[in-house]
CSV table of C-alpha atoms in Angstrom, one decimal:
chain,number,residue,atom,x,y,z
G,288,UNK,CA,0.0,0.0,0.0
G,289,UNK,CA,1.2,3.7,-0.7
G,290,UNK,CA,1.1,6.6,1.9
G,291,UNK,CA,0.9,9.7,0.0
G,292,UNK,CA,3.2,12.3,1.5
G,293,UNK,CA,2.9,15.5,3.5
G,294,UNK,CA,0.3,16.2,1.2
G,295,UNK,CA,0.1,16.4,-2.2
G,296,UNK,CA,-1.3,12.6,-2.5
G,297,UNK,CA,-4.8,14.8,-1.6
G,298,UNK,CA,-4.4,16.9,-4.4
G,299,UNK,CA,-7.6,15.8,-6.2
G,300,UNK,CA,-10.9,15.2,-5.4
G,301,UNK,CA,-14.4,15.0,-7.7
G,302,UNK,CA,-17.7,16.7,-7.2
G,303,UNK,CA,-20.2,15.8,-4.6
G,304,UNK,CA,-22.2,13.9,-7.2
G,305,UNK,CA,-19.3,12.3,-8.3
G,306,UNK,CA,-16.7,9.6,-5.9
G,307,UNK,CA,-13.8,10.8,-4.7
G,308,UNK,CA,-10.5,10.3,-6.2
G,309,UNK,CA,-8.7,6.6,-6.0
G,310,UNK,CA,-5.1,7.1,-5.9
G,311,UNK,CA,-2.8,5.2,-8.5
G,312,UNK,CA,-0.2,4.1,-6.0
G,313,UNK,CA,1.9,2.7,-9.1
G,314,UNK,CA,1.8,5.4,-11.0
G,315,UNK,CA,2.0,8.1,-8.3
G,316,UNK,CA,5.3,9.0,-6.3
G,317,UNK,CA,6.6,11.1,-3.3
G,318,UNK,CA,10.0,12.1,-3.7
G,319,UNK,CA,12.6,14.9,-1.3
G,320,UNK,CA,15.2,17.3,-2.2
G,321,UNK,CA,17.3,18.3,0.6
G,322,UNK,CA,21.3,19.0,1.5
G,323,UNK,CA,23.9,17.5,3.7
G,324,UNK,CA,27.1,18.1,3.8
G,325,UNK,CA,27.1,20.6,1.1
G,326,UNK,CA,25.9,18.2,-1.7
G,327,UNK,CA,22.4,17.5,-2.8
G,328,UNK,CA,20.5,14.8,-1.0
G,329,UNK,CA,17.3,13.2,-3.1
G,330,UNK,CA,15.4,10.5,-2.3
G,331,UNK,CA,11.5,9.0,-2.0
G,332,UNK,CA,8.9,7.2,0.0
G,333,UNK,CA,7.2,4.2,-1.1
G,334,UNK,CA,4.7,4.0,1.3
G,335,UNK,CA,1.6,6.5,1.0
G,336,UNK,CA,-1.9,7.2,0.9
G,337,UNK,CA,-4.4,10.0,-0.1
G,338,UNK,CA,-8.3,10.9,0.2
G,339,UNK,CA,-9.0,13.3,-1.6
G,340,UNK,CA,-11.9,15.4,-3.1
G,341,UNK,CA,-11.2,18.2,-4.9
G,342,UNK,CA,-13.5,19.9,-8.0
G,343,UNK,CA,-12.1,23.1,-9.2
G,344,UNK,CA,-16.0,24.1,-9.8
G,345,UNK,CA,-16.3,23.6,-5.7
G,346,UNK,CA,-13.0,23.9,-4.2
G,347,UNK,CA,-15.5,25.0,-1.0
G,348,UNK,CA,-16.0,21.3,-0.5
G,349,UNK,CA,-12.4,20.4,-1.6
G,350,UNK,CA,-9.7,18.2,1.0
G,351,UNK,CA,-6.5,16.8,0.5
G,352,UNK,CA,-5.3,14.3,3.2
G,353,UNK,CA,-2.1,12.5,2.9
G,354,UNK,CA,0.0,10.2,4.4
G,355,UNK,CA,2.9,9.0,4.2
G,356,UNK,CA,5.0,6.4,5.9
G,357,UNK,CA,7.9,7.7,7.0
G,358,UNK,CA,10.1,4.4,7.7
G,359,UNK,CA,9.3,4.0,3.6
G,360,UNK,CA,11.8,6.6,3.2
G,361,UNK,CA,15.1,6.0,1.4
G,362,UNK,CA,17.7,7.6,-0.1
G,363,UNK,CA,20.1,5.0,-1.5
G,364,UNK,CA,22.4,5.7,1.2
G,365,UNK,CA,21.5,3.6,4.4
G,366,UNK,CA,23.7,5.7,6.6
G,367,UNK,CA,21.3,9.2,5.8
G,368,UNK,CA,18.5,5.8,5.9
G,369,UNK,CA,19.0,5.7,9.3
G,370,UNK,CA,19.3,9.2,10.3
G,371,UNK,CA,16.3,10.4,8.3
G,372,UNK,CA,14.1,7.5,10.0
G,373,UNK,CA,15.9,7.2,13.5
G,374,UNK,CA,15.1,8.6,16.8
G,375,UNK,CA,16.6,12.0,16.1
G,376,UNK,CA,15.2,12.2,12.9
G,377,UNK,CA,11.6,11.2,11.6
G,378,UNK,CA,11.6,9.0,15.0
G,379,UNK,CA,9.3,6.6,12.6
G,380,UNK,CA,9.4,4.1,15.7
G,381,UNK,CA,7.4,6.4,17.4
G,382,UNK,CA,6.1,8.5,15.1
G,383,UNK,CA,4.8,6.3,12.1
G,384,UNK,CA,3.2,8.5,9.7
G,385,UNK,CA,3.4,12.6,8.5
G,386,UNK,CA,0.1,13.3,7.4
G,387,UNK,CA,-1.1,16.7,5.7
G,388,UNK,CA,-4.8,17.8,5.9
G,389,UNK,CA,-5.5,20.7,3.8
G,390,UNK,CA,-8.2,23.6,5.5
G,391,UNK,CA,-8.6,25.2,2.3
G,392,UNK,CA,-7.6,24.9,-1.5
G,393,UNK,CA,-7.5,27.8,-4.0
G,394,UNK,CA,-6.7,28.7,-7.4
G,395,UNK,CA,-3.2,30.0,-7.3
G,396,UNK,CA,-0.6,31.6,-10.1
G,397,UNK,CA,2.8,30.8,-8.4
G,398,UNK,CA,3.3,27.3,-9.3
G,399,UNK,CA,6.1,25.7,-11.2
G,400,UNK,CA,5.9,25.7,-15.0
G,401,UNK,CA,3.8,22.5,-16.1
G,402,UNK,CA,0.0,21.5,-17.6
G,403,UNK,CA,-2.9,21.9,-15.8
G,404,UNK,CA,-4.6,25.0,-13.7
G,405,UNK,CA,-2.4,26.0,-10.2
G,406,UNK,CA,-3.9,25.6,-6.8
G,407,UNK,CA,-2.9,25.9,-3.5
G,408,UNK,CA,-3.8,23.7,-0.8
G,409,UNK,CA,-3.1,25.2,2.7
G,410,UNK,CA,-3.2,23.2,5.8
G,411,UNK,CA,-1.6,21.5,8.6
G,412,UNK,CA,1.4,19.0,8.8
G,413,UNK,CA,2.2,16.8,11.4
G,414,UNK,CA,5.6,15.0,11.6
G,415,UNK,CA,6.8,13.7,15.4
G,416,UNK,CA,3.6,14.7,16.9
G,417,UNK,CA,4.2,18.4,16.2
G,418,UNK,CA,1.6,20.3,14.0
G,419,UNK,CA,2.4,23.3,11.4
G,420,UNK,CA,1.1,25.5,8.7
G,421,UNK,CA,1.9,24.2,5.4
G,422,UNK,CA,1.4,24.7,1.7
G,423,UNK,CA,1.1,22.9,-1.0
G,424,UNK,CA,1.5,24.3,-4.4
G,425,UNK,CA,0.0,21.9,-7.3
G,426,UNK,CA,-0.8,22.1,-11.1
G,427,UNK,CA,-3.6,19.6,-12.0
G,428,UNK,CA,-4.8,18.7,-14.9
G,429,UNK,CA,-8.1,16.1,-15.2
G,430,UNK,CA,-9.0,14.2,-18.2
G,431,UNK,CA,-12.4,12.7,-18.3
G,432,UNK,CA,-12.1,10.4,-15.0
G,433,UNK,CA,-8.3,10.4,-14.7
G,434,UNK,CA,-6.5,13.6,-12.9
G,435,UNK,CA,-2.6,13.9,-12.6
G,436,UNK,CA,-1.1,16.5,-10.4
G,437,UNK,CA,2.2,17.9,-10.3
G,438,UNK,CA,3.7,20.0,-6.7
G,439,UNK,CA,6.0,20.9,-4.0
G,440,UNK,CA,5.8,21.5,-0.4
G,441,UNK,CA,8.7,22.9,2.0
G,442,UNK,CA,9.2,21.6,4.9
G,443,UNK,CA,11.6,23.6,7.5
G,444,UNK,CA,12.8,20.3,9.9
G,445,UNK,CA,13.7,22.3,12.7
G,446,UNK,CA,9.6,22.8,13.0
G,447,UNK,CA,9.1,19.4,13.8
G,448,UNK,CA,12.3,18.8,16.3
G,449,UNK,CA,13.7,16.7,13.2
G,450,UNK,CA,17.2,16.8,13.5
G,451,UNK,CA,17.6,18.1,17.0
G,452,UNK,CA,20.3,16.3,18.0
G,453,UNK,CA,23.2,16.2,16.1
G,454,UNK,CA,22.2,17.3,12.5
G,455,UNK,CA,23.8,21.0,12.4
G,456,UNK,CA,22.9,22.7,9.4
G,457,UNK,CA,22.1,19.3,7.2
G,458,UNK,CA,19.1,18.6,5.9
G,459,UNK,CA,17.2,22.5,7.3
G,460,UNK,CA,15.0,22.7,4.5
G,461,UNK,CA,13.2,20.1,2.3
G,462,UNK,CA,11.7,20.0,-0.6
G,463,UNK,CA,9.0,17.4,-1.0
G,464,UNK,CA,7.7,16.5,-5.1
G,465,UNK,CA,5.0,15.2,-5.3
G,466,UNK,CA,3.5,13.5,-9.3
G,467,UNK,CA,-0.2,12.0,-8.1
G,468,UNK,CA,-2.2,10.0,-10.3
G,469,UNK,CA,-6.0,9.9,-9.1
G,470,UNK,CA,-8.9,8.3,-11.2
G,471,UNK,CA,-12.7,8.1,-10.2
């Protein structure tokens, strides 16, 4: 099963007459951008989830929940593996899951060049127990009963106590991609 990360996996959602959005876990994906030890840092996590209803003729009624599991994470380096998903890091032992729940979604201009309209999906994410404001920018484009959505969402780590330990300036911001494939 995939957890859809921090957010975007809720990025689409169908009218009240209509079902909500079913996730394509295989063609979907939840990737990071990061830095340690001045050099890039990328990797993804297998493991998500999304509910999500959106219709851009009611974004009113629109909301994004995803979640991702956070021991899914890798980064083809086990040694960051096991600081991103140990106790000073994502703490996934104790802390399974980040989870974004949008409040609202809007029509937006400031995405990243792609297809489809831009929204932005403001909300809440919880990583380690701790809860912040967070936004997620998407482009999404919907074809008959398939929608594919492109976007980002930073994450500042020293707003969830990520990295508290020994982590210095590694890893203080992330950049989290999402690509979701929905179809109802």
């Amino acid at each position: 099963m995939k957890f859809l990360p921090l957010g975007l996996a809720a990025l689409i959602a169908a009218p009240a007459a209509a079902s909500d959005w079913q996730l394509d876990p295989e063609a979907s994906s939840v990737e990071f951008v990061t830095e340690a030890f001045g050099r890039d840092v990328t990797g993804s996590f297998s493991n998500f989830e999304a509910d999500i209803r959106l219709d851009p003729a009611d974004l009113a009624n629109a909301r994004i929940e995803g979640r991702v599991d956070v021991e899914s994470g890798d980064t083809g380096n086990p040694q960051y593996n096991s600081e991103m998903t140990g106790g000073d890091g994502l703490d996934a032992e104790n802390h399974p899951f980040a989870v974004f729940t949008s409040t609202n979604v809007r029509p937006a201009s400031d995405c990243a060049e792609g297809e489809g309209d831009c929204y932005r999906a403001d909300g809440m994410l919880t990583l380690r127990d701790a809860e912040q404001p967070a936004a997620l920018l998407f482009r999404l484009l919907i074809s008959g009963n398939r929608a594919v959505a492109d976007g980002e969402l930073e994450i500042a780590r020293d707003d969830f106590g990520v990295g508290a330990g020994n982590w210095g300036s590694a890893a203080r911001s992330v950049r989290v991609q999402l690509h979701i494939e929905a179809s109802r």
